[in-house]
Amino acid sequence: AGSALNLLQRGRDAIKALTIAQRLAGELGDEPLGRAADYQLAVATRIAGNPRGAREMLEALLRRIESAKPPDQLLRLRVLITMGGCAQDLGEPQAATTYYQQALEWSSEIGDLARIAFIHQGLGNAYRALGDHDAAAGHYQKALASAELGKDLVGVLIMRNALAVIAADAGRIEAAYEHVARAIEIARVSGPAAYLAHCYATRAEVALKARDVPLARSSAEAAIAAVAERGADADRAVAGATLVLAELDLREGDTAKAERRMRDVAAIYKSLDAKAELGDVLMRLSRSAKRRGDVRAAERYATQAYTVTSGCPRGPATRSERSERRARWGGCGERAAPNPGQDPRGPETQSFCWRSAAVSTFRSSSSVVTAPRPPGTGLSAAATADTLSTSTSPTIP
């Protein structure tokens, strides 16, 4: 039951069922069943919005797998893939590439097309976050080819969404629309509601970049309306769509409404421990406050952004990284298997965040991505805000 709930992206409900399964496996002394239950519990923890806790659980599980005689090679592969997703969720793309590369090495011995697709998707997400879009596109194409070969509709939809983000980043708007249209078509009939929400959020960002205000607004509203169950993926989709609506409010001169939306998004990212994305939204608030002449608020938001992102390698997330994380069902983890004792083909629970978890389709080409400076280091915090890119949206994500 817990694994099925993971498949439906209902992480909080899954945790309850899997905790019971974990206890029963311990009472029975069934170590393989216990490891499977532990893995699914880590997946549920990640889906529920706690990637840090999930990674700690997976690290402990990996040590147990490696000490088993013989080690469970398939479970080790699944753990490495999901650890890569957790690293992406936490804004650590370099660590994610390490996990995914290790998984790719092990996958050659197993030959599972579905998991090979997840690995390439995860590598694509990580390289996007690192700024290497050519490498990202190459891995996304490999992931799409593997998903199509394996007739994995959900994998195809995830990769179409990711390729829409890449195309939009490159200014190929028509190609982006084509990719996301196909993703939406599949998401309407396959996969959790959070996936459809991410696709609508991606279309909203593409439309915003294309200056199609009606489509951007209707798509963002559709993304929010599509969310039926709360969870990390659903929350990221809502955050991305809400940022599009905030951007539209700013363009229409309704600063107060835009800032309310941004504060709502900041609360979502704070609950997800998404520090890079939270820092980005705080800097957007800082810029908005500065434009309306409230220097004190601008300084306060910029200082908060610095505090939040001081441990992040690249500071606040760019729009592109936010979208990447929203898409993070693509390559960020495993779609849960129907039950802890079985391993049907291809059930990795991926967060729609490649975006991992945020689609940066409307980032200015002149954006500078650096961590905000602390107060008193040359530029004022409010002035520093002008050097940072703004909006973010997914898990593209």
Coordinates of C-alpha atoms in Angstrom, one line a residue:
A1 CA 0.0 0.0 0.0
G2 CA 2.8 2.4 0.8
S3 CA 4.5 1.8 -2.5
A4 CA 1.2 2.4 -4.3
L5 CA 0.8 5.7 -2.4
N6 CA 4.3 6.7 -3.5
L7 CA 3.3 6.0 -7.1
L8 CA 0.4 8.4 -6.6
Q9 CA 2.8 11.0 -5.1
R10 CA 1.1 10.8 -1.7
G11 CA 4.2 10.7 0.4
R12 CA 2.8 11.7 3.7
D13 CA 0.2 8.9 3.6
A14 CA 2.8 6.5 2.3
I15 CA 5.1 7.2 5.3
K16 CA 2.4 5.8 7.7
A17 CA 2.0 2.6 5.8
L18 CA 5.7 2.0 5.1
T19 CA 6.6 2.6 8.8
I20 CA 4.3 -0.3 9.7
A21 CA 5.8 -2.4 6.9
Q22 CA 9.3 -1.6 8.1
R23 CA 8.4 -2.7 11.7
L24 CA 6.8 -5.9 10.5
A25 CA 9.9 -6.8 8.3
G26 CA 12.0 -6.3 11.4
E27 CA 9.8 -8.6 13.5
L28 CA 9.9 -11.2 10.8
G29 CA 13.7 -10.9 10.5
D30 CA 13.3 -10.6 6.7
E31 CA 16.3 -8.5 5.7
P32 CA 15.5 -8.2 1.9
L33 CA 12.0 -7.1 2.7
G34 CA 13.3 -4.7 5.3
R35 CA 15.7 -3.1 2.8
A36 CA 12.9 -2.8 0.3
A37 CA 10.6 -1.2 2.9
D38 CA 13.4 1.2 3.9
Y39 CA 13.9 2.2 0.4
Q40 CA 10.3 3.0 -0.2
L41 CA 10.1 4.9 3.1
A42 CA 13.0 7.1 1.9
V43 CA 11.2 7.7 -1.4
A44 CA 8.0 8.6 0.6
T45 CA 10.1 11.0 2.7
R46 CA 11.4 12.7 -0.3
I47 CA 8.0 13.0 -1.9
A48 CA 6.7 14.5 1.3
G49 CA 9.2 17.3 1.0
N50 CA 12.2 16.2 3.1
P51 CA 15.0 15.4 0.7
R52 CA 17.7 15.8 3.3
G53 CA 16.1 13.3 5.6
A54 CA 15.5 10.9 2.6
R55 CA 19.2 11.1 1.6
E56 CA 20.3 10.3 5.2
M57 CA 18.1 7.2 5.1
L58 CA 19.4 6.2 1.7
E59 CA 23.0 6.6 2.8
A60 CA 22.4 4.2 5.7
L61 CA 20.6 1.8 3.4
L62 CA 23.4 1.9 0.8
R63 CA 25.8 0.8 3.5
R64 CA 23.6 -2.1 4.4
I65 CA 23.2 -3.1 0.8
E66 CA 27.0 -3.2 0.2
S67 CA 27.6 -5.3 3.3
A68 CA 24.9 -7.9 2.3
K69 CA 26.0 -11.2 0.9
P70 CA 25.4 -11.0 -2.0
P71 CA 24.6 -7.3 -2.4
D72 CA 21.3 -6.4 -4.1
Q73 CA 22.6 -4.8 -7.3
L74 CA 19.2 -3.6 -8.5
L75 CA 18.3 -2.0 -5.2
R76 CA 21.8 -0.3 -5.1
L77 CA 21.1 1.2 -8.6
R78 CA 17.7 2.5 -7.4
V79 CA 19.2 4.0 -4.3
L80 CA 21.9 5.8 -6.3
I81 CA 19.3 7.2 -8.7
T82 CA 17.2 8.5 -5.9
M83 CA 20.2 9.9 -4.0
G84 CA 20.9 11.9 -7.2
G85 CA 17.4 13.3 -7.1
C86 CA 17.7 14.2 -3.4
A87 CA 21.0 16.1 -4.2
Q88 CA 19.2 18.0 -7.0
D89 CA 16.3 18.8 -4.6
L90 CA 18.9 20.3 -2.2
G91 CA 20.6 22.4 -4.9
E92 CA 23.7 20.2 -5.2
P93 CA 24.0 19.4 -8.9
Q94 CA 27.7 18.5 -8.7
A95 CA 26.9 15.8 -6.1
A96 CA 24.0 14.7 -8.2
T97 CA 26.2 14.1 -11.2
T98 CA 28.4 11.9 -9.0
Y99 CA 25.5 9.7 -7.9
Y100 CA 24.1 9.4 -11.4
Q101 CA 27.5 8.5 -12.9
Q102 CA 27.9 5.8 -10.4
A103 CA 24.4 4.6 -11.2
L104 CA 25.2 4.6 -14.9
E105 CA 28.2 2.4 -14.3
W106 CA 26.0 -0.1 -12.4
S107 CA 23.2 0.1 -15.0
S108 CA 25.5 -1.4 -17.7
E109 CA 25.4 -4.7 -15.8
I110 CA 21.6 -4.7 -15.4
G111 CA 20.4 -3.3 -18.7
D112 CA 17.1 -1.8 -17.5
L113 CA 15.9 0.7 -20.1
A114 CA 13.6 2.5 -17.7
R115 CA 16.3 3.1 -15.2
I116 CA 18.8 4.1 -17.8
A117 CA 16.3 6.7 -19.0
F118 CA 16.0 8.0 -15.4
I119 CA 19.8 8.2 -15.1
H120 CA 20.2 10.2 -18.3
Q121 CA 17.4 12.5 -17.2
G122 CA 19.0 13.1 -13.9
L123 CA 22.3 13.9 -15.6
G124 CA 20.5 16.2 -17.9
N125 CA 18.9 18.0 -14.9
A126 CA 22.3 18.3 -13.1
Y127 CA 24.2 19.6 -16.1
R128 CA 21.4 22.2 -16.7
A129 CA 21.8 23.4 -13.2
L130 CA 25.5 23.6 -13.7
G131 CA 25.0 25.7 -16.9
D132 CA 26.1 23.1 -19.5
H133 CA 23.0 23.1 -21.7
D134 CA 24.6 21.2 -24.5
A135 CA 25.4 18.3 -22.2
A136 CA 22.0 18.5 -20.7
A137 CA 20.3 18.4 -24.1
G138 CA 22.3 15.3 -25.0
H139 CA 21.3 13.4 -21.9
Y140 CA 17.7 14.4 -22.3
Q141 CA 17.6 13.1 -25.8
K142 CA 19.2 9.8 -24.6
A143 CA 16.5 9.6 -21.9
L144 CA 13.7 10.3 -24.4
A145 CA 15.1 7.6 -26.7
S146 CA 15.2 5.1 -23.9
A147 CA 11.7 5.9 -22.7
E148 CA 10.3 5.6 -26.2
L149 CA 12.1 2.3 -26.7
G150 CA 10.7 1.0 -23.4
K151 CA 7.2 2.4 -24.2
D152 CA 7.3 4.3 -20.9
L153 CA 4.7 7.0 -21.4
V154 CA 5.4 8.8 -18.1
G155 CA 9.1 8.9 -19.0
V156 CA 8.3 10.3 -22.4
L157 CA 6.1 13.0 -20.9
I158 CA 8.8 14.0 -18.3
M159 CA 11.4 14.3 -21.1
R160 CA 9.1 16.2 -23.4
N161 CA 8.6 18.7 -20.6
A162 CA 12.3 18.9 -20.0
L163 CA 13.1 19.4 -23.7
A164 CA 10.5 22.2 -23.8
V165 CA 12.4 24.0 -21.1
I166 CA 15.7 23.6 -23.0
A167 CA 14.1 24.8 -26.2
A168 CA 12.6 27.9 -24.5
D169 CA 16.0 28.7 -22.9
A170 CA 17.5 28.6 -26.4
G171 CA 14.8 30.9 -27.8
R172 CA 13.1 28.1 -29.9
I173 CA 9.6 28.9 -28.8
E174 CA 7.7 26.9 -31.4
A175 CA 9.8 23.8 -30.5
A176 CA 9.1 24.4 -26.8
Y177 CA 5.4 24.7 -27.5
E178 CA 5.4 21.4 -29.5
H179 CA 7.3 19.5 -26.7
V180 CA 5.1 20.8 -23.9
A181 CA 1.9 20.1 -25.9
R182 CA 2.9 16.5 -26.3
A183 CA 3.8 16.3 -22.5
I184 CA 0.3 17.8 -21.6
E185 CA -1.4 15.3 -23.9
I186 CA 0.3 12.4 -22.2
A187 CA -0.1 13.8 -18.7
R188 CA -3.9 14.1 -19.1
V189 CA -4.1 10.3 -19.3
S190 CA -1.0 9.0 -17.5
G191 CA 0.8 9.8 -14.3
P192 CA -0.1 11.7 -11.1
A193 CA -1.9 15.0 -11.2
A194 CA 1.3 16.8 -10.1
Y195 CA 2.8 15.9 -13.5
L196 CA 0.1 17.6 -15.4
A197 CA 0.5 20.6 -13.1
H198 CA 4.2 20.8 -13.9
C199 CA 3.4 20.6 -17.7
Y200 CA 1.0 23.5 -17.4
A201 CA 3.5 25.5 -15.4
T202 CA 6.1 24.9 -18.1
R203 CA 3.7 26.1 -20.8
A204 CA 3.0 29.2 -18.7
E205 CA 6.7 30.0 -18.6
V206 CA 7.1 29.4 -22.3
A207 CA 4.1 31.7 -23.0
L208 CA 5.5 34.3 -20.6
K209 CA 8.8 34.2 -22.6
A210 CA 6.8 34.5 -25.8
R211 CA 4.8 37.5 -24.3
D212 CA 1.6 35.6 -24.8
V213 CA -0.1 37.0 -21.6
P214 CA -3.5 35.2 -22.0
L215 CA -1.9 31.8 -22.4
A216 CA 0.6 32.4 -19.6
R217 CA -2.1 33.3 -17.2
S218 CA -4.5 30.6 -18.2
S219 CA -1.7 28.0 -18.1
A220 CA -0.5 29.1 -14.7
E221 CA -4.1 29.0 -13.3
A222 CA -4.6 25.5 -14.9
A223 CA -1.4 24.3 -13.2
I224 CA -2.7 25.4 -9.7
A225 CA -6.1 23.9 -10.4
A226 CA -4.6 20.6 -11.5
V227 CA -3.1 19.9 -8.1
A228 CA -5.3 17.4 -6.1
E229 CA -2.9 16.2 -3.5
R230 CA -0.2 18.1 -1.6
G231 CA 3.4 16.9 -1.9
A232 CA 6.8 18.2 -2.9
D233 CA 6.2 17.8 -6.6
A234 CA 2.8 19.4 -6.4
D235 CA 4.1 22.2 -4.3
R236 CA 6.9 23.0 -6.7
A237 CA 4.4 23.1 -9.6
V238 CA 2.2 25.5 -7.7
A239 CA 5.2 27.7 -6.8
G240 CA 6.3 27.9 -10.4
A241 CA 2.9 28.8 -11.6
T242 CA 2.4 31.4 -8.9
L243 CA 5.7 33.0 -9.9
V244 CA 4.4 33.4 -13.4
L245 CA 1.2 35.1 -12.1
A246 CA 3.4 37.3 -9.9
E247 CA 5.4 38.3 -13.0
L248 CA 2.2 39.1 -14.9
D249 CA 1.0 41.2 -11.9
L250 CA 4.2 43.2 -12.0
R251 CA 3.9 43.9 -15.7
E252 CA 0.3 45.1 -15.1
G253 CA 1.5 47.4 -12.3
D254 CA -0.1 45.5 -9.4
T255 CA 3.0 45.4 -7.2
A256 CA 1.1 44.6 -4.0
K257 CA -0.6 41.6 -5.4
A258 CA 2.7 40.4 -7.0
E259 CA 4.5 40.6 -3.7
R260 CA 1.8 38.7 -1.9
R261 CA 2.2 35.9 -4.4
M262 CA 5.9 35.9 -4.0
R263 CA 5.7 35.7 -0.3
D264 CA 3.4 32.7 -0.7
V265 CA 6.0 31.1 -3.0
A266 CA 8.7 31.8 -0.4
A267 CA 6.7 30.0 2.2
I268 CA 6.4 27.0 -0.1
Y269 CA 10.2 26.9 -0.8
K270 CA 10.9 27.3 2.9
S271 CA 8.8 24.3 3.7
L272 CA 10.6 22.3 1.1
D273 CA 14.0 23.3 2.4
A274 CA 14.7 24.6 -1.2
K275 CA 17.3 27.2 -0.2
A276 CA 18.4 28.2 -3.7
E277 CA 14.8 28.8 -4.9
L278 CA 13.9 30.6 -1.7
G279 CA 16.9 32.9 -2.1
D280 CA 15.8 33.7 -5.6
V281 CA 12.3 34.6 -4.6
L282 CA 13.6 36.8 -1.7
M283 CA 15.8 38.6 -4.2
R284 CA 12.7 39.1 -6.5
L285 CA 11.0 40.6 -3.5
S286 CA 14.0 42.8 -2.8
R287 CA 14.0 44.1 -6.4
S288 CA 10.3 44.8 -6.2
A289 CA 10.6 46.7 -3.0
K290 CA 13.5 48.7 -4.4
R291 CA 11.5 49.7 -7.4
R292 CA 8.7 51.0 -5.3
G293 CA 11.1 53.0 -3.2
D294 CA 11.1 50.9 0.0
V295 CA 14.9 50.6 0.5
R296 CA 14.6 49.2 4.0
A297 CA 12.4 46.3 2.8
A298 CA 14.7 45.8 -0.2
E299 CA 17.7 45.5 2.2
R300 CA 15.8 43.2 4.5
Y301 CA 14.8 40.8 1.8
A302 CA 18.3 40.8 0.2
T303 CA 19.9 40.1 3.6
Q304 CA 17.5 37.2 4.1
A305 CA 18.4 35.8 0.7
Y306 CA 22.1 36.0 1.6
T307 CA 21.5 34.2 4.9
V308 CA 19.4 31.5 3.2
T309 CA 21.9 30.8 0.4
S310 CA 25.2 31.3 2.2
G311 CA 25.6 27.5 2.2
C312 CA 24.6 27.0 -1.5
P313 CA 27.4 26.7 -4.0
R314 CA 25.9 29.1 -6.5
G315 CA 23.6 31.3 -4.4
P316 CA 20.0 31.8 -5.4
A317 CA 18.5 29.6 -8.1
T318 CA 18.1 31.0 -11.5
R319 CA 14.8 30.6 -13.3
S320 CA 16.4 27.8 -15.3
E321 CA 17.4 25.9 -12.2
R322 CA 14.0 26.4 -10.6
S323 CA 12.4 24.9 -13.7
E324 CA 14.9 22.2 -13.7
R325 CA 14.0 21.3 -10.2
R326 CA 10.3 21.5 -10.9
A327 CA 10.8 18.9 -13.5
R328 CA 12.6 16.8 -11.1
W329 CA 10.2 13.9 -11.4
G330 CA 12.5 13.6 -14.3
G331 CA 15.6 11.9 -13.1
C332 CA 15.3 12.7 -9.5
G333 CA 14.2 9.5 -8.0
E334 CA 12.2 6.4 -8.6
R335 CA 8.6 5.9 -9.4
A336 CA 7.6 3.6 -6.6
A337 CA 7.2 -0.1 -7.1
P338 CA 3.7 -1.5 -6.4
N339 CA 5.0 -3.2 -3.2
P340 CA 8.2 -3.4 -1.3
G341 CA 8.8 -7.0 -2.1
Q342 CA 8.4 -6.6 -5.9
D343 CA 10.4 -4.8 -8.5
P344 CA 8.2 -4.4 -11.6
R345 CA 9.9 -2.8 -14.5
G346 CA 10.5 0.9 -14.4
P347 CA 8.7 2.3 -11.3
E348 CA 11.1 5.1 -10.3
T349 CA 9.3 8.0 -8.5
Q350 CA 10.8 11.1 -10.2
S351 CA 10.1 14.5 -9.0
F352 CA 9.0 16.9 -11.7
C353 CA 11.9 19.0 -10.8
W354 CA 14.6 18.8 -13.4
R355 CA 13.6 20.6 -12.6
S356 CA 14.3 18.6 -10.8
A357 CA 12.3 21.2 -10.0
A358 CA 12.1 25.1 -12.1
V359 CA 11.8 26.2 -15.7
S360 CA 13.7 29.3 -16.5
T361 CA 12.1 30.2 -19.7
F362 CA 12.0 33.9 -19.2
R363 CA 15.4 34.6 -17.9
S364 CA 17.2 37.6 -19.4
S365 CA 20.3 36.7 -21.3
S366 CA 22.2 39.3 -19.3
S367 CA 21.3 37.7 -16.0
V368 CA 24.2 37.3 -13.6
V369 CA 24.0 34.4 -11.3
T370 CA 26.0 35.0 -8.2
A371 CA 25.3 34.8 -4.5
P372 CA 24.2 38.1 -3.0
R373 CA 26.8 39.9 -1.0
P374 CA 26.4 40.4 2.7
P375 CA 25.7 43.9 3.9
G376 CA 28.8 46.1 4.0
T377 CA 30.8 44.3 1.3
G378 CA 30.9 47.0 -1.3
L379 CA 27.5 46.9 -3.0
S380 CA 24.4 47.4 -0.9
A381 CA 22.1 44.4 -0.7
A382 CA 19.5 46.2 -2.6
A383 CA 21.9 47.1 -5.4
T384 CA 23.1 43.5 -5.4
A385 CA 19.6 42.5 -6.2
D386 CA 19.9 44.1 -9.6
T387 CA 22.7 41.6 -10.6
L388 CA 20.6 38.5 -10.0
S389 CA 18.1 36.8 -12.3
T390 CA 14.6 36.5 -11.1
S391 CA 11.8 34.0 -11.5
T392 CA 11.8 30.3 -11.2
S393 CA 9.6 27.5 -12.1
P394 CA 9.9 22.7 -12.7
T395 CA 10.4 20.3 -11.5
I396 CA 11.6 22.0 -15.1
P397 CA 11.5 20.5 -13.8

